[in-house]
Short mmCIF file of C-alpha atoms and ligand atoms in Angstrom, two decimals:
data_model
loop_
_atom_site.label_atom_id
_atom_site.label_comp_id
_atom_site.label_asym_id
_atom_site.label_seq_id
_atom_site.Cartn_x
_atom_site.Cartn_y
_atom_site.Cartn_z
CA UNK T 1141 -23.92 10.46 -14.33
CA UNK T 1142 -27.56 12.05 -12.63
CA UNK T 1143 -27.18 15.74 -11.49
CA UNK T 1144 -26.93 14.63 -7.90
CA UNK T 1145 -23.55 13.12 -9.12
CA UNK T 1146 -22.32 15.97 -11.08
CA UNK T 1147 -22.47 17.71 -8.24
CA UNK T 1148 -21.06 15.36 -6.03
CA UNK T 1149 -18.05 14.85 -7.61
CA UNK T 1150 -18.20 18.16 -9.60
CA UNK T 1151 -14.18 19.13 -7.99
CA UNK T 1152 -12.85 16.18 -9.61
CA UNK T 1153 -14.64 16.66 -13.34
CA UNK T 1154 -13.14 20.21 -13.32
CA UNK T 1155 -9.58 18.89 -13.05
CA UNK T 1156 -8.74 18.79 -16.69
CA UNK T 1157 -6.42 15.44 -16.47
CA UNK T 1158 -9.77 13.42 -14.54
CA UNK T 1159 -13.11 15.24 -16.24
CA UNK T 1160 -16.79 13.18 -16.46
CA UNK T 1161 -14.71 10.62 -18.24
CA UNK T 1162 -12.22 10.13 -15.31
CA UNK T 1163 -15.13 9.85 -12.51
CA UNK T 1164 -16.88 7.87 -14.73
CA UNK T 1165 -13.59 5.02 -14.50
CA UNK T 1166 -13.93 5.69 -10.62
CA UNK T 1167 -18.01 4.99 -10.46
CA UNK T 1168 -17.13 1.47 -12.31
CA UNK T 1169 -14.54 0.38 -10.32
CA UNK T 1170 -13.56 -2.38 -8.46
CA UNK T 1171 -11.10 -2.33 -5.49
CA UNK T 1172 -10.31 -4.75 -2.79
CA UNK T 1173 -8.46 -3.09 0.29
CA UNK T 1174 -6.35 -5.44 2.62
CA UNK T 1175 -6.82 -4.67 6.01
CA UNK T 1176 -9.08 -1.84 7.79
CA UNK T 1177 -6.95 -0.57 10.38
CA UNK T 1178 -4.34 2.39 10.32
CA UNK T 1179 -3.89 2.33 6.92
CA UNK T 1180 -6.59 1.16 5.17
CA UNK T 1181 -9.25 3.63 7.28
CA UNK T 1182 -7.68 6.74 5.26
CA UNK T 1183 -7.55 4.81 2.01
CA UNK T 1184 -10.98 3.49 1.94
CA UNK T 1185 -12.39 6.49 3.07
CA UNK T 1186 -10.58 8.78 -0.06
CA UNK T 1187 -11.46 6.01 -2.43
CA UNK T 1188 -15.32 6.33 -1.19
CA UNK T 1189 -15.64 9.64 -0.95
CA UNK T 1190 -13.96 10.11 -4.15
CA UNK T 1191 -17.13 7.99 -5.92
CA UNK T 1192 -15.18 4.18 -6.62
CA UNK T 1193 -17.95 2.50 -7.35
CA UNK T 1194 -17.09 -1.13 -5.43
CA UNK T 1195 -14.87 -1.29 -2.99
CA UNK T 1196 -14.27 -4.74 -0.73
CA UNK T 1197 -12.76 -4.20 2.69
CA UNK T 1198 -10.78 -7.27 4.35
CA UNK T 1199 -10.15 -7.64 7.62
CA UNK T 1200 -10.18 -10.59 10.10
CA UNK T 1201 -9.76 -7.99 13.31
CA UNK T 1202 -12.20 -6.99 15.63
CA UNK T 1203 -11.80 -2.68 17.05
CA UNK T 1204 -9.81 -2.18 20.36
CA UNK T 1205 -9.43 1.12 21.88
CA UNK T 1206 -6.12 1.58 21.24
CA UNK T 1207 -7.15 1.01 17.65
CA UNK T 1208 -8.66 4.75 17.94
CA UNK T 1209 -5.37 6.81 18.27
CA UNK T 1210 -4.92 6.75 14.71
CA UNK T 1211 -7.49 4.12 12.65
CA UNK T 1212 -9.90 6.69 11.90
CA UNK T 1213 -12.67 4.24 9.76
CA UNK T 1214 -13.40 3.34 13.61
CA UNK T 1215 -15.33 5.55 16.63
CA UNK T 1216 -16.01 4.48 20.11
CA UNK T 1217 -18.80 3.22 19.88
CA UNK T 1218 -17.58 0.37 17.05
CA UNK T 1219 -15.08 -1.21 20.07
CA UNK T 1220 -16.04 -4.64 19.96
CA UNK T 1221 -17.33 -4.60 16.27
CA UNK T 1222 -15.46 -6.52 13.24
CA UNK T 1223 -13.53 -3.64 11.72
CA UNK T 1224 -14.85 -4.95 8.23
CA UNK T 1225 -18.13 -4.28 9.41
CA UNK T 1226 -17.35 -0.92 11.15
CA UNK T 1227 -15.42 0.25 8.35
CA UNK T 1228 -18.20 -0.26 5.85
CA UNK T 1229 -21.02 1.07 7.88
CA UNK T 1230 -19.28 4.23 8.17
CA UNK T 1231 -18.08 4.40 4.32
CA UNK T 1232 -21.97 4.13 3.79
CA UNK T 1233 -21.95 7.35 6.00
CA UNK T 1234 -19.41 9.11 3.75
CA UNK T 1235 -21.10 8.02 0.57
CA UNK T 1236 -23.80 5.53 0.05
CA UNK T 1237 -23.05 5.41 -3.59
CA UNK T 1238 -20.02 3.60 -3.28
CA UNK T 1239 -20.77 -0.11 -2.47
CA UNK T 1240 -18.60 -1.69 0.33
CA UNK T 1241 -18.67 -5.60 1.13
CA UNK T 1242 -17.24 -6.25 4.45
CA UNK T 1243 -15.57 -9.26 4.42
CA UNK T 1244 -14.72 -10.68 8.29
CA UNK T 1245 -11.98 -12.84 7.73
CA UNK T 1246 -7.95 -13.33 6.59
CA UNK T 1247 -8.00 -13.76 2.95
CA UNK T 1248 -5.29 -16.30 1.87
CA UNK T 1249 -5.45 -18.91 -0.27
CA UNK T 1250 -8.24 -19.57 -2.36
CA UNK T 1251 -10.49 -16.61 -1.17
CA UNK T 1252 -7.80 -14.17 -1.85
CA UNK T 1253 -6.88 -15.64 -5.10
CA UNK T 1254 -10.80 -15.04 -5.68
CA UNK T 1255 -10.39 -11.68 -4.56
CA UNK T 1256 -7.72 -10.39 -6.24
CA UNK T 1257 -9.15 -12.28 -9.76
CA UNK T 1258 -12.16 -9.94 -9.29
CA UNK T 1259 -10.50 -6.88 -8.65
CA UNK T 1260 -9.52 -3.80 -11.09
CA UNK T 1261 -7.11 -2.83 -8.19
CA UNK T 1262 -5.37 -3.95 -4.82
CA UNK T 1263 -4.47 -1.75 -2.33
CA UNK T 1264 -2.13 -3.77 0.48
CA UNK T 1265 -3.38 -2.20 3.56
CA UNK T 1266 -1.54 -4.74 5.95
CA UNK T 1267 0.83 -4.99 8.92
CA UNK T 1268 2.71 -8.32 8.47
CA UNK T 1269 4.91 -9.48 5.94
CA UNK T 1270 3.32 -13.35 5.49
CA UNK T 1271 0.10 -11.41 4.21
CA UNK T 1272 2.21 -8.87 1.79
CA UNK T 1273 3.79 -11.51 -0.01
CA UNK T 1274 0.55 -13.45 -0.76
CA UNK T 1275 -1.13 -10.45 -1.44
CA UNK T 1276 1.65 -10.12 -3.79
CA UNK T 1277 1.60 -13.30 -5.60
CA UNK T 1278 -2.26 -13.34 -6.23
CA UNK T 1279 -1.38 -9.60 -7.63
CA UNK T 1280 1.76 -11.11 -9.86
CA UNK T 1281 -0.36 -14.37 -10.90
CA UNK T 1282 -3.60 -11.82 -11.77
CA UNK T 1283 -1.31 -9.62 -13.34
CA UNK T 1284 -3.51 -6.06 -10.72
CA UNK T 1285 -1.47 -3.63 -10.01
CA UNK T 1286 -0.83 -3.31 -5.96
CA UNK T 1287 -0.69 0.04 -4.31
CA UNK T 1288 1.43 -1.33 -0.94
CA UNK T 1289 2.20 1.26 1.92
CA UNK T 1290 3.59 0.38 5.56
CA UNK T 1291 3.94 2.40 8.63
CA UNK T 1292 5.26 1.75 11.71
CA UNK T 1293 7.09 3.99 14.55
CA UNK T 1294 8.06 7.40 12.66
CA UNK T 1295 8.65 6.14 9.36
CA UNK T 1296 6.46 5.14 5.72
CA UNK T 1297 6.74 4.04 2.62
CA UNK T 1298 4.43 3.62 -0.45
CA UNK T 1299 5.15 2.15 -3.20
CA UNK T 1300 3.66 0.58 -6.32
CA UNK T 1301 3.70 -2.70 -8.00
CA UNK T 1302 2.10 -2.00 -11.55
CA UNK T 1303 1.95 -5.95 -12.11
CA UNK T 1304 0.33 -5.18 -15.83
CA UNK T 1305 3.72 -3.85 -17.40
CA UNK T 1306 6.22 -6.64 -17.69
CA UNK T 1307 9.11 -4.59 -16.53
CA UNK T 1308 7.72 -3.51 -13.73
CA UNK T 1309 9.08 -4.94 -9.94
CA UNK T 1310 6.91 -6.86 -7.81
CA UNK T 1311 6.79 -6.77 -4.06
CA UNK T 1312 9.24 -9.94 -3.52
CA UNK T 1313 11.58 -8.31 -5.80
CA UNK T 1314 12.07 -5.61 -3.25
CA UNK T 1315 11.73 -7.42 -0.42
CA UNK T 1316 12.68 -11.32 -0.78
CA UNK T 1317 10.54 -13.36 1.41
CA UNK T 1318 12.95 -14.77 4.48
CA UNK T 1319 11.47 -16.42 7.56
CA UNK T 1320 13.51 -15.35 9.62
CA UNK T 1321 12.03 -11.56 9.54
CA UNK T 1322 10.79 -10.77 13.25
CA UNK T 1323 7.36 -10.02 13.05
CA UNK T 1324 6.98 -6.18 13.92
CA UNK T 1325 3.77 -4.68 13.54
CA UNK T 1326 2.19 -1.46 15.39
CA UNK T 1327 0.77 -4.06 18.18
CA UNK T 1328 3.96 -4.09 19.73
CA UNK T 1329 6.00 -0.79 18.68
CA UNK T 1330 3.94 1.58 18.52
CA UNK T 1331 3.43 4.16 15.60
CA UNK T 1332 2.94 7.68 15.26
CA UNK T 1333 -1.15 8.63 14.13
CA UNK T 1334 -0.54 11.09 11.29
CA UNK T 1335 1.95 9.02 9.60
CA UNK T 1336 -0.93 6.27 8.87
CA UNK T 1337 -3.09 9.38 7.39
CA UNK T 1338 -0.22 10.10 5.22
CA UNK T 1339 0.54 7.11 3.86
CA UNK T 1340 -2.99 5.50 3.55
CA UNK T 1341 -3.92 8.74 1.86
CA UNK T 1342 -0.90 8.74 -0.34
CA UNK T 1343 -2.34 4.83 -1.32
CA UNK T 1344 -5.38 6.06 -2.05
CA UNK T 1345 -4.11 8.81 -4.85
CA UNK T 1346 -1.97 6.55 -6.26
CA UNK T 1347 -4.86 4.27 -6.76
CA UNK T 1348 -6.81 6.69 -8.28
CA UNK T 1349 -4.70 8.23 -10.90
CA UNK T 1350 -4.09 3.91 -11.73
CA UNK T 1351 -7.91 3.85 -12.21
CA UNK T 1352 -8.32 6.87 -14.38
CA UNK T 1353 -4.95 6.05 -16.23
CA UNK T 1354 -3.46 9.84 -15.35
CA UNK T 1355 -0.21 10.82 -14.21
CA UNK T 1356 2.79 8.56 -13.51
CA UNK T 1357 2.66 6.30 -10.72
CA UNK T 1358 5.16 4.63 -8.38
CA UNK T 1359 5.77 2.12 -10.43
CA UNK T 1360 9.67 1.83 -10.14
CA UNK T 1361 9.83 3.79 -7.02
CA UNK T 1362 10.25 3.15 -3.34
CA UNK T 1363 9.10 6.32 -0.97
CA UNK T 1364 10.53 6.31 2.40
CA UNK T 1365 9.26 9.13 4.91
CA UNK T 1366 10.86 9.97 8.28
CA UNK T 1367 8.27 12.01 10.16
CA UNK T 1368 10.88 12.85 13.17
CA UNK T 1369 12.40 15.12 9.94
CA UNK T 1370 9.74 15.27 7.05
CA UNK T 1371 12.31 13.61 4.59
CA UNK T 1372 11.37 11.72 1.59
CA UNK T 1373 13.30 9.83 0.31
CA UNK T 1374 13.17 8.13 -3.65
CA UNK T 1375 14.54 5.08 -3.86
CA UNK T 1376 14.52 3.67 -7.90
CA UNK T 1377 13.58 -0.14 -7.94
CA UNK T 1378 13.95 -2.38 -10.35
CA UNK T 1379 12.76 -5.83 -11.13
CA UNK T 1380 14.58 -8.97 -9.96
CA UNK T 1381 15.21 -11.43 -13.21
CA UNK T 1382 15.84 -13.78 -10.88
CA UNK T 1383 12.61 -13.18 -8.42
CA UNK T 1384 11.33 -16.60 -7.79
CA UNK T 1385 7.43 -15.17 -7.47
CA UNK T 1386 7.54 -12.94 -10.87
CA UNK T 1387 9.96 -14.41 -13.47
CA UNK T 1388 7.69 -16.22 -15.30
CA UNK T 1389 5.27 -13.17 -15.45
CA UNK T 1390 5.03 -13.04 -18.88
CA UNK T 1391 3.24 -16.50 -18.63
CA UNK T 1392 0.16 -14.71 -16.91
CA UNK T 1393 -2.36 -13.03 -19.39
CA UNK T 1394 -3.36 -9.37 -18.31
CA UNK T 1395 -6.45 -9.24 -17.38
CA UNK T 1396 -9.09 -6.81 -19.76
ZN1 ZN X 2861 9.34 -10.14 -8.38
#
């Protein structure tokens, strides 16, 4: 690290658990962030300003006004704009260290399998529950852990999916894929603009105490947060023998 980054990131080297060793597993990073709207603005932005070194940002969507009330990667003047592009220009504004490649499209297939290969991390970032599950499976085949957090009306949850450890649950062990699930997303229900924050920002520090191997993460652990009351609550997961996505995990080699 130069002087410029001592100083940068001098808050997080005097935490004892992190130190130059910790920031240093942050500047060589590599984290791909699923969607750049409510939830991914806050994430992105904690993981940049907090020195990750790459960082790709994924999202197919273009910014609407209504976008503004609470996806705070995006200003006025970026209506119109691919929020890939708008979220990385003003990442670059928070810290121009951190390299961001906006990618304008809906990873699936292929390209996300790519993605996920190349990633240290995966933070699911979404609003719809045909992109969580493939996010999900890349994650299980790749054996990355997935921070995944949701938020819609008054109510969160973050959890994580620490793919790496063989008894850890996976996504579709939680929530078992059905198509019958009505597609609710913040387009058509509305959501409260703090609770994003929350959430997104709650991604981000679980994905940074992943990255510099401190602490104890979700891993296990469903959080559920009512805003209307400011209750948590901890739900203990566990993984599904029987989950038709992970049960031949073991198969998969962890990645170095
Ligand atoms: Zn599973």
């Amino acid at each position: 690290m130069n002087d410029q980054q001592l100083l940068r990131y001098a808050r997080h080297i005097l935490l004892d658990e992190l130190g130059i060793e910790g920031q240093e597993r942050f500047l060589s990073a590599r984290v791909l962030v699923v969607g750049a709207g409510g939830l991914g603005s806050p994430a992105a932005l904690y993981l940049t300003t907090a020195g990750v070194g790459d960082i790709t940002l994924a999202d197919d969507d273009i910014v609407e006004l209504s976008n503004l009330q609470r996806q705070i990667l995006h200003v006025e003047s970026s209506v119109g704009r691919p929020k890939a592009e708008s979220g990385r220009d003003m990442l670059a504004a928070f810290n121009p260290e951190t390299h961001v490649t906006a990618r304008v499209e809906r990873l699936d297939g292929v390209k996300l399998d790519e993605a996920v290969a190349a990633a240290d991390l995966v933070l699911d970032c979404t609003d719809n529950f045909k992109t969580r599950h493939a996010i999900n499976r890349a994650c299980v085949h790749h054996r990355k852990p997935l921070v995944s957090g949701a938020a819609i009306r008054f109510d969160g949850q973050v959890s994580v999916y620490d793919l790496r450890h063989d008894d850890a649950p996976c996504y579709h062990c939680l929530f078992p894929e059905a198509d019958d699930v009505e597609a609710v997303n913040c387009a058509t229900t509305g959501v409260f603009a703090p609770l994003v924050g929350i959430i997104g920002a709650m991604q981000a520090a679980e994905a940074l105490k992943l990255l510099a191997g401190i602490g104890e993460s979700l891993s296990g652990r469903l959080l559920w947060l009512d805003v209307r009351t400011m209750q948590w609550r901890s739900v203990n997961v566990r993984r599904d023998p029987e989950c038709e996505v992970c049960k031949d995990r073991e198969h998969h080699a962890v990645a170095a």
